[in-house]
PDB file of C-alpha atoms in Angstrom:
ATOM      1  CA  MET A   1      64.496 322.445 -37.364  1.00 50.00           C
ATOM      2  CA  THR A   2      65.272 326.051 -36.574  1.00 46.00           C
ATOM      3  CA  THR A   3      67.612 327.705 -39.044  1.00 48.00           C
ATOM      4  CA  ALA A   4      70.155 330.453 -38.510  1.00 48.00           C
ATOM      5  CA  LEU A   5      67.542 332.831 -39.915  1.00 61.00           C
ATOM      6  CA  ASP A   6      66.043 332.988 -36.400  1.00 81.00           C
ATOM      7  CA  PRO A   7      69.014 333.889 -34.183  1.00 81.00           C
ATOM      8  CA  ILE A   8      67.006 334.065 -30.939  1.00 82.00           C
ATOM      9  CA  GLN A   9      65.759 330.497 -31.426  1.00 88.00           C
ATOM     10  CA  VAL A  10      69.269 329.327 -32.310  1.00 88.00           C
ATOM     11  CA  MET A  11      70.674 330.974 -29.147  1.00 88.00           C
ATOM     12  CA  LYS A  12      67.942 329.369 -27.027  1.00 92.00           C
ATOM     13  CA  GLN A  13      68.668 325.951 -28.513  1.00 94.00           C
ATOM     14  CA  GLU A  14      72.438 326.218 -28.010  1.00 94.00           C
ATOM     15  CA  VAL A  15      72.184 327.365 -24.409  1.00 96.00           C
ATOM     16  CA  ALA A  16      69.580 324.673 -23.691  1.00 97.00           C
ATOM     17  CA  ARG A  17      71.847 322.021 -25.203  1.00 97.00           C
ATOM     18  CA  ALA A  18      74.760 323.226 -23.022  1.00 97.00           C
ATOM     19  CA  ALA A  19      72.588 323.025 -19.883  1.00 98.00           C
ATOM     20  CA  ALA A  20      71.160 319.595 -20.756  1.00 98.00           C
ATOM     21  CA  ALA A  21      74.744 318.337 -21.206  1.00 98.00           C
ATOM     22  CA  ARG A  22      75.395 319.054 -17.500  1.00 98.00           C
ATOM     23  CA  VAL A  23      72.833 316.485 -16.379  1.00 98.00           C
ATOM     24  CA  SER A  24      74.306 313.113 -15.350  1.00 98.00           C
ATOM     25  CA  SER A  25      72.668 309.702 -15.024  1.00 98.00           C
ATOM     26  CA  GLY A  26      70.836 309.116 -11.733  1.00 98.00           C
ATOM     27  CA  MET A  27      70.135 312.805 -11.081  1.00 98.00           C
ATOM     28  CA  VAL A  28      66.918 314.354  -9.829  1.00 98.00           C
ATOM     29  CA  VAL A  29      66.426 317.410 -12.051  1.00 98.00           C
ATOM     30  CA  GLY A  30      64.231 320.469 -11.518  1.00 98.00           C
ATOM     31  CA  LEU A  31      62.536 321.225 -14.837  1.00 98.00           C
ATOM     32  CA  GLY A  32      61.881 324.914 -15.404  1.00 97.00           C
ATOM     33  CA  THR A  33      59.183 326.669 -17.381  1.00 94.00           C
ATOM     34  CA  GLY A  34      59.393 328.729 -20.565  1.00 92.00           C
ATOM     35  CA  SER A  35      60.637 328.654 -24.145  1.00 92.00           C
ATOM     36  CA  THR A  36      64.348 328.016 -23.420  1.00 94.00           C
ATOM     37  CA  THR A  37      63.728 325.339 -20.793  1.00 96.00           C
ATOM     38  CA  ALA A  38      61.307 323.661 -23.215  1.00 97.00           C
ATOM     39  CA  PHE A  39      64.372 322.969 -25.376  1.00 97.00           C
ATOM     40  CA  VAL A  40      66.253 321.678 -22.276  1.00 98.00           C
ATOM     41  CA  ILE A  41      63.464 319.158 -21.622  1.00 98.00           C
ATOM     42  CA  GLN A  42      63.500 318.113 -25.289  1.00 98.00           C
ATOM     43  CA  PHE A  43      67.301 317.595 -25.274  1.00 98.00           C
ATOM     44  CA  LEU A  44      67.122 315.608 -22.005  1.00 98.00           C
ATOM     45  CA  GLY A  45      64.491 313.402 -23.646  1.00 98.00           C
ATOM     46  CA  ASP A  46      66.790 312.920 -26.656  1.00 98.00           C
ATOM     47  CA  ARG A  47      69.672 311.900 -24.354  1.00 98.00           C
ATOM     48  CA  LEU A  48      67.444 309.395 -22.522  1.00 98.00           C
ATOM     49  CA  LYS A  49      66.186 307.947 -25.797  1.00 97.00           C
ATOM     50  CA  SER A  50      69.695 307.495 -27.186  1.00 97.00           C
ATOM     51  CA  GLY A  51      70.874 305.817 -23.962  1.00 97.00           C
ATOM     52  CA  ASP A  52      73.403 308.596 -23.290  1.00 97.00           C
ATOM     53  CA  LEU A  53      71.497 309.335 -20.064  1.00 98.00           C
ATOM     54  CA  LYS A  54      69.852 306.865 -17.685  1.00 97.00           C
ATOM     55  CA  ASP A  55      67.666 306.854 -14.607  1.00 97.00           C
ATOM     56  CA  ILE A  56      66.954 310.579 -14.205  1.00 98.00           C
ATOM     57  CA  LYS A  57      63.837 311.905 -12.536  1.00 98.00           C
ATOM     58  CA  GLY A  58      62.253 315.285 -13.191  1.00 98.00           C
ATOM     59  CA  VAL A  59      60.518 317.651 -10.767  1.00 98.00           C
ATOM     60  CA  PRO A  60      58.335 319.937 -12.913  1.00 98.00           C
ATOM     61  CA  THR A  61      57.756 323.589 -11.956  1.00 97.00           C
ATOM     62  CA  SER A  62      54.508 323.947 -13.920  1.00 96.00           C
ATOM     63  CA  PHE A  63      51.805 322.165 -15.859  1.00 95.00           C
ATOM     64  CA  GLN A  64      53.708 323.126 -19.045  1.00 95.00           C
ATOM     65  CA  ALA A  65      56.933 321.469 -17.815  1.00 97.00           C
ATOM     66  CA  SER A  66      54.981 318.385 -16.752  1.00 98.00           C
ATOM     67  CA  VAL A  67      53.310 318.006 -20.171  1.00 98.00           C
ATOM     68  CA  LEU A  68      56.631 318.441 -22.017  1.00 98.00           C
ATOM     69  CA  ALA A  69      58.452 315.980 -19.729  1.00 98.00           C
ATOM     70  CA  LYS A  70      55.800 313.321 -20.374  1.00 98.00           C
ATOM     71  CA  LYS A  71      55.993 314.006 -24.112  1.00 98.00           C
ATOM     72  CA  TYR A  72      59.779 313.468 -24.130  1.00 98.00           C
ATOM     73  CA  GLY A  73      59.784 310.449 -21.819  1.00 98.00           C
ATOM     74  CA  ILE A  74      61.238 311.982 -18.640  1.00 98.00           C
ATOM     75  CA  PRO A  75      59.897 310.197 -15.524  1.00 98.00           C
ATOM     76  CA  LEU A  76      58.391 312.687 -13.057  1.00 98.00           C
ATOM     77  CA  VAL A  77      58.414 312.780  -9.252  1.00 98.00           C
ATOM     78  CA  THR A  78      56.967 315.166  -6.674  1.00 97.00           C
ATOM     79  CA  LEU A  79      58.800 316.856  -3.797  1.00 97.00           C
ATOM     80  CA  ASP A  80      57.156 314.315  -1.460  1.00 97.00           C
ATOM     81  CA  GLU A  81      59.117 311.552  -3.179  1.00 97.00           C
ATOM     82  CA  VAL A  82      62.657 312.987  -3.235  1.00 96.00           C
ATOM     83  CA  GLU A  83      65.043 314.120  -0.507  1.00 92.00           C
ATOM     84  CA  THR A  84      67.085 316.436  -2.710  1.00 95.00           C
ATOM     85  CA  ILE A  85      67.174 317.943  -6.190  1.00 98.00           C
ATOM     86  CA  ASP A  86      70.634 317.567  -7.689  1.00 98.00           C
ATOM     87  CA  LEU A  87      70.271 320.176 -10.420  1.00 98.00           C
ATOM     88  CA  ALA A  88      67.575 322.642 -11.491  1.00 98.00           C
ATOM     89  CA  ILE A  89      67.562 324.331 -14.899  1.00 98.00           C
ATOM     90  CA  ASP A  90      65.334 327.330 -15.516  1.00 98.00           C
ATOM     91  CA  GLY A  91      65.085 330.502 -17.548  1.00 97.00           C
ATOM     92  CA  ALA A  92      64.766 334.099 -16.350  1.00 97.00           C
ATOM     93  CA  ASP A  93      63.236 337.364 -17.532  1.00 97.00           C
ATOM     94  CA  GLU A  94      66.125 339.450 -16.143  1.00 97.00           C
ATOM     95  CA  VAL A  95      69.593 338.615 -14.782  1.00 98.00           C
ATOM     96  CA  ASP A  96      71.759 341.223 -13.030  1.00 97.00           C
ATOM     97  CA  PRO A  97      75.582 341.110 -12.580  1.00 97.00           C
ATOM     98  CA  GLN A  98      75.143 339.521  -9.109  1.00 97.00           C
ATOM     99  CA  LYS A  99      73.138 336.657 -10.711  1.00 98.00           C
ATOM    100  CA  ASN A 100      69.928 337.899  -9.093  1.00 98.00           C
ATOM    101  CA  LEU A 101      66.850 337.286 -11.214  1.00 98.00           C
ATOM    102  CA  ILE A 102      63.376 338.429 -12.043  1.00 98.00           C
ATOM    103  CA  LYS A 103      61.228 335.467 -13.060  1.00 98.00           C
ATOM    104  CA  GLY A 104      57.532 334.911 -13.543  1.00 96.00           C
ATOM    105  CA  GLY A 105      56.813 335.869 -17.138  1.00 95.00           C
ATOM    106  CA  GLY A 106      55.086 332.504 -17.398  1.00 94.00           C
ATOM    107  CA  ALA A 107      53.346 332.927 -13.999  1.00 95.00           C
ATOM    108  CA  ALA A 108      55.178 329.860 -12.620  1.00 96.00           C
ATOM    109  CA  HIS A 109      57.579 331.672 -10.260  1.00 97.00           C
ATOM    110  CA  THR A 110      56.140 330.262  -7.013  1.00 97.00           C
ATOM    111  CA  ARG A 111      56.815 326.648  -7.922  1.00 97.00           C
ATOM    112  CA  GLU A 112      60.043 327.644  -9.651  1.00 97.00           C
ATOM    113  CA  LYS A 113      61.360 329.336  -6.506  1.00 98.00           C
ATOM    114  CA  ILE A 114      60.555 326.274  -4.377  1.00 97.00           C
ATOM    115  CA  VAL A 115      62.311 323.882  -6.772  1.00 98.00           C
ATOM    116  CA  ASP A 116      65.246 326.138  -7.680  1.00 97.00           C
ATOM    117  CA  ALA A 117      65.984 326.988  -4.039  1.00 97.00           C
ATOM    118  CA  LEU A 118      65.993 323.292  -3.065  1.00 97.00           C
ATOM    119  CA  ALA A 119      68.440 322.328  -5.807  1.00 98.00           C
ATOM    120  CA  GLU A 120      72.082 321.609  -4.956  1.00 98.00           C
ATOM    121  CA  THR A 121      72.987 323.479  -8.165  1.00 98.00           C
ATOM    122  CA  PHE A 122      70.756 325.937 -10.006  1.00 98.00           C
ATOM    123  CA  ILE A 123      71.595 326.792 -13.636  1.00 98.00           C
ATOM    124  CA  VAL A 124      69.869 329.702 -15.367  1.00 98.00           C
ATOM    125  CA  VAL A 125      69.608 329.590 -19.168  1.00 97.00           C
ATOM    126  CA  VAL A 126      69.018 332.862 -21.034  1.00 95.00           C
ATOM    127  CA  ASP A 127      69.795 334.664 -24.247  1.00 91.00           C
ATOM    128  CA  SER A 128      71.838 337.867 -23.988  1.00 90.00           C
ATOM    129  CA  SER A 129      68.737 340.105 -24.182  1.00 91.00           C
ATOM    130  CA  LYS A 130      67.877 339.115 -20.581  1.00 95.00           C
ATOM    131  CA  LEU A 131      71.039 340.641 -19.066  1.00 96.00           C
ATOM    132  CA  VAL A 132      70.477 343.932 -17.196  1.00 97.00           C
ATOM    133  CA  ASP A 133      72.615 346.226 -15.032  1.00 96.00           C
ATOM    134  CA  ARG A 134      69.838 346.542 -12.474  1.00 96.00           C
ATOM    135  CA  LEU A 135      66.771 344.402 -11.764  1.00 97.00           C
ATOM    136  CA  GLY A 136      63.453 345.914 -12.818  1.00 96.00           C
ATOM    137  CA  SER A 137      64.879 347.951 -15.665  1.00 93.00           C
ATOM    138  CA  THR A 138      63.056 346.067 -18.428  1.00 95.00           C
ATOM    139  CA  PHE A 139      60.628 343.743 -16.664  1.00 97.00           C
ATOM    140  CA  PRO A 140      58.044 344.258 -13.907  1.00 98.00           C
ATOM    141  CA  VAL A 141      58.140 342.160 -10.723  1.00 98.00           C
ATOM    142  CA  PRO A 142      55.434 339.476 -10.869  1.00 98.00           C
ATOM    143  CA  ILE A 143      53.618 338.848  -7.581  1.00 98.00           C
ATOM    144  CA  GLU A 144      51.315 335.863  -7.101  1.00 98.00           C
ATOM    145  CA  VAL A 145      48.358 336.970  -4.966  1.00 98.00           C
ATOM    146  CA  LEU A 146      45.317 335.230  -3.459  1.00 98.00           C
ATOM    147  CA  PRO A 147      42.289 336.484  -5.449  1.00 98.00           C
ATOM    148  CA  MET A 148      40.518 337.891  -2.365  1.00 98.00           C
ATOM    149  CA  ALA A 149      43.568 340.052  -1.547  1.00 98.00           C
ATOM    150  CA  ILE A 150      44.149 341.755  -4.918  1.00 98.00           C
ATOM    151  CA  ALA A 151      42.847 345.172  -3.761  1.00 98.00           C
ATOM    152  CA  PRO A 152      44.725 345.404  -0.414  1.00 98.00           C
ATOM    153  CA  VAL A 153      47.941 344.003  -1.916  1.00 98.00           C
ATOM    154  CA  SER A 154      47.713 346.535  -4.778  1.00 98.00           C
ATOM    155  CA  ARG A 155      47.354 349.384  -2.244  1.00 98.00           C
ATOM    156  CA  ALA A 156      50.323 348.099  -0.208  1.00 98.00           C
ATOM    157  CA  VAL A 157      52.476 347.871  -3.341  1.00 98.00           C
ATOM    158  CA  VAL A 158      51.616 351.460  -4.330  1.00 98.00           C
ATOM    159  CA  LYS A 159      52.801 352.601  -0.861  1.00 98.00           C
ATOM    160  CA  LEU A 160      56.144 350.894  -1.627  1.00 97.00           C
ATOM    161  CA  GLY A 161      56.459 352.970  -4.820  1.00 97.00           C
ATOM    162  CA  GLY A 162      55.270 350.300  -7.247  1.00 98.00           C
ATOM    163  CA  GLN A 163      52.761 350.517 -10.081  1.00 98.00           C
ATOM    164  CA  PRO A 164      50.722 347.297  -9.987  1.00 98.00           C
ATOM    165  CA  GLU A 165      48.796 345.926 -12.940  1.00 98.00           C
ATOM    166  CA  LEU A 166      46.647 342.799 -12.867  1.00 98.00           C
ATOM    167  CA  ARG A 167      47.934 340.398 -15.520  1.00 98.00           C
ATOM    168  CA  MET A 168      45.209 339.630 -18.038  1.00 97.00           C
ATOM    169  CA  GLY A 169      44.883 336.556 -20.220  1.00 94.00           C
ATOM    170  CA  VAL A 170      45.831 336.517 -23.878  1.00 91.00           C
ATOM    171  CA  ARG A 171      43.073 335.051 -26.069  1.00 89.00           C
ATOM    172  CA  LYS A 172      41.110 334.570 -22.831  1.00 87.00           C
ATOM    173  CA  ASP A 173      38.757 337.015 -21.154  1.00 92.00           C
ATOM    174  CA  GLY A 174      39.740 337.847 -17.598  1.00 95.00           C
ATOM    175  CA  PRO A 175      42.909 337.576 -15.527  1.00 97.00           C
ATOM    176  CA  VAL A 176      45.695 335.010 -15.752  1.00 97.00           C
ATOM    177  CA  ILE A 177      45.182 332.245 -13.173  1.00 97.00           C
ATOM    178  CA  THR A 178      48.289 330.418 -11.906  1.00 97.00           C
ATOM    179  CA  ASP A 179      48.636 326.639 -11.483  1.00 96.00           C
ATOM    180  CA  GLN A 180      47.798 327.275  -7.796  1.00 97.00           C
ATOM    181  CA  GLY A 181      44.541 329.096  -8.659  1.00 97.00           C
ATOM    182  CA  ASN A 182      45.818 332.590  -7.828  1.00 98.00           C
ATOM    183  CA  MET A 183      46.230 335.863  -9.745  1.00 98.00           C
ATOM    184  CA  VAL A 184      49.357 337.790 -10.777  1.00 98.00           C
ATOM    185  CA  LEU A 185      50.127 341.466 -10.255  1.00 98.00           C
ATOM    186  CA  ASP A 186      52.924 342.796 -12.463  1.00 98.00           C
ATOM    187  CA  VAL A 187      54.560 345.632 -10.553  1.00 98.00           C
ATOM    188  CA  LYS A 188      56.800 348.253 -12.125  1.00 98.00           C
ATOM    189  CA  PHE A 189      59.302 349.910  -9.757  1.00 97.00           C
ATOM    190  CA  SER A 190      61.249 352.945 -10.962  1.00 91.00           C
ATOM    191  CA  HIS A 191      64.387 351.423  -9.417  1.00 88.00           C
ATOM    192  CA  ILE A 192      65.191 348.423  -7.225  1.00 95.00           C
ATOM    193  CA  ASP A 193      68.165 349.378  -5.064  1.00 94.00           C
ATOM    194  CA  ASN A 194      68.049 346.345  -2.770  1.00 97.00           C
ATOM    195  CA  PRO A 195      66.506 343.253  -4.409  1.00 98.00           C
ATOM    196  CA  ALA A 196      66.833 341.076  -1.268  1.00 98.00           C
ATOM    197  CA  GLU A 197      65.024 343.614   0.889  1.00 98.00           C
ATOM    198  CA  LEU A 198      62.247 344.136  -1.669  1.00 98.00           C
ATOM    199  CA  GLU A 199      61.803 340.364  -2.038  1.00 98.00           C
ATOM    200  CA  ARG A 200      61.265 340.025   1.731  1.00 98.00           C
ATOM    201  CA  THR A 201      59.053 343.117   2.003  1.00 98.00           C
ATOM    202  CA  LEU A 202      56.721 341.986  -0.787  1.00 98.00           C
ATOM    203  CA  ASN A 203      56.407 338.473   0.656  1.00 98.00           C
ATOM    204  CA  ASN A 204      55.457 339.964   4.045  1.00 98.00           C
ATOM    205  CA  ILE A 205      52.328 341.610   2.603  1.00 98.00           C
ATOM    206  CA  PRO A 206      49.344 339.491   3.711  1.00 98.00           C
ATOM    207  CA  GLY A 207      47.796 337.810   0.679  1.00 98.00           C
ATOM    208  CA  VAL A 208      51.050 337.573  -1.296  1.00 98.00           C
ATOM    209  CA  VAL A 209      51.986 333.964  -2.061  1.00 98.00           C
ATOM    210  CA  GLU A 210      55.382 334.635  -3.688  1.00 98.00           C
ATOM    211  CA  ASN A 211      57.126 337.206  -5.863  1.00 98.00           C
ATOM    212  CA  GLY A 212      59.452 336.883  -8.841  1.00 98.00           C
ATOM    213  CA  ILE A 213      62.659 338.327  -7.338  1.00 98.00           C
ATOM    214  CA  PHE A 214      65.221 335.526  -6.904  1.00 98.00           C
ATOM    215  CA  VAL A 215      68.224 336.563  -4.777  1.00 98.00           C
ATOM    216  CA  GLY A 216      71.205 334.380  -3.919  1.00 96.00           C
ATOM    217  CA  VAL A 217      69.767 331.232  -5.528  1.00 97.00           C
ATOM    218  CA  THR A 218      71.660 331.082  -8.851  1.00 98.00           C
ATOM    219  CA  ASP A 219      74.921 329.131  -9.172  1.00 98.00           C
ATOM    220  CA  TRP A 220      75.547 329.412 -12.909  1.00 98.00           C
ATOM    221  CA  VAL A 221      74.138 331.516 -15.724  1.00 98.00           C
ATOM    222  CA  LEU A 222      74.555 330.144 -19.244  1.00 98.00           C
ATOM    223  CA  ILE A 223      74.104 332.901 -21.825  1.00 96.00           C
ATOM    224  CA  GLY A 224      73.425 332.282 -25.494  1.00 93.00           C
ATOM    225  CA  GLU A 225      74.857 334.911 -27.819  1.00 91.00           C
ATOM    226  CA  ILE A 226      75.487 335.416 -31.512  1.00 86.00           C
ATOM    227  CA  LYS A 227      79.114 336.301 -32.236  1.00 86.00           C
ATOM    228  CA  ASP A 228      80.379 336.766 -35.800  1.00 86.00           C
ATOM    229  CA  GLY A 229      77.157 335.187 -37.012  1.00 82.00           C
ATOM    230  CA  GLN A 230      77.673 332.055 -34.896  1.00 85.00           C
ATOM    231  CA  PRO A 231      75.758 331.045 -31.727  1.00 86.00           C
ATOM    232  CA  ILE A 232      78.032 330.752 -28.682  1.00 91.00           C
ATOM    233  CA  VAL A 233      77.362 329.975 -25.012  1.00 94.00           C
ATOM    234  CA  ARG A 234      79.235 331.747 -22.260  1.00 95.00           C
ATOM    235  CA  GLU A 235      79.149 331.313 -18.474  1.00 95.00           C
ATOM    236  CA  MET A 236      78.556 333.839 -15.739  1.00 94.00           C
TER     237      MET A 236
END
């Protein structure tokens, strides 16, 4: 069990617990990817096991989410099998004051955007370090790209003022490969004045599958913070 000695982990757990508490019996739930949503999946499994929650179905956004859901006993369905997603819960790498996001640190942003955009309600779970005044200030924009198009997409991104870098594997030689078999360019922009416009522009480059700017999708942001030595969760 995580102790208060690791405040980031404590914040992640508290905010995950708050999000998992918003799931009701009978819901179809979009299951996000990443360290905070891993706790959400664990807490949903705990609620199912205790009988506090019944008859939920999960739509995973990645192989990681799928593996965790199976581990914690959450039945999984695909988008072919459900009409709607009642609630999606996911993390973010950056959140601005308008609740716009940059996601894709785990290279799962394509599936995440599909699931999160379909959800009736989309809850973002973050710790306070992810809050920014302006998107792109701490995190590059991840772009999923077909492997054959890496060079032309990189050139197009440079023309837009971005600095693209091919994401490389950690403890693996070669680039990161997404669950769809594509590659990821991490693009640093000096400033993003209009996130919605940049999101559209990037997705219009031939060879781009999806990018990590999420505009107008988020309903609630739950933020984990440490105040007076105690973890608290606040809403945005």
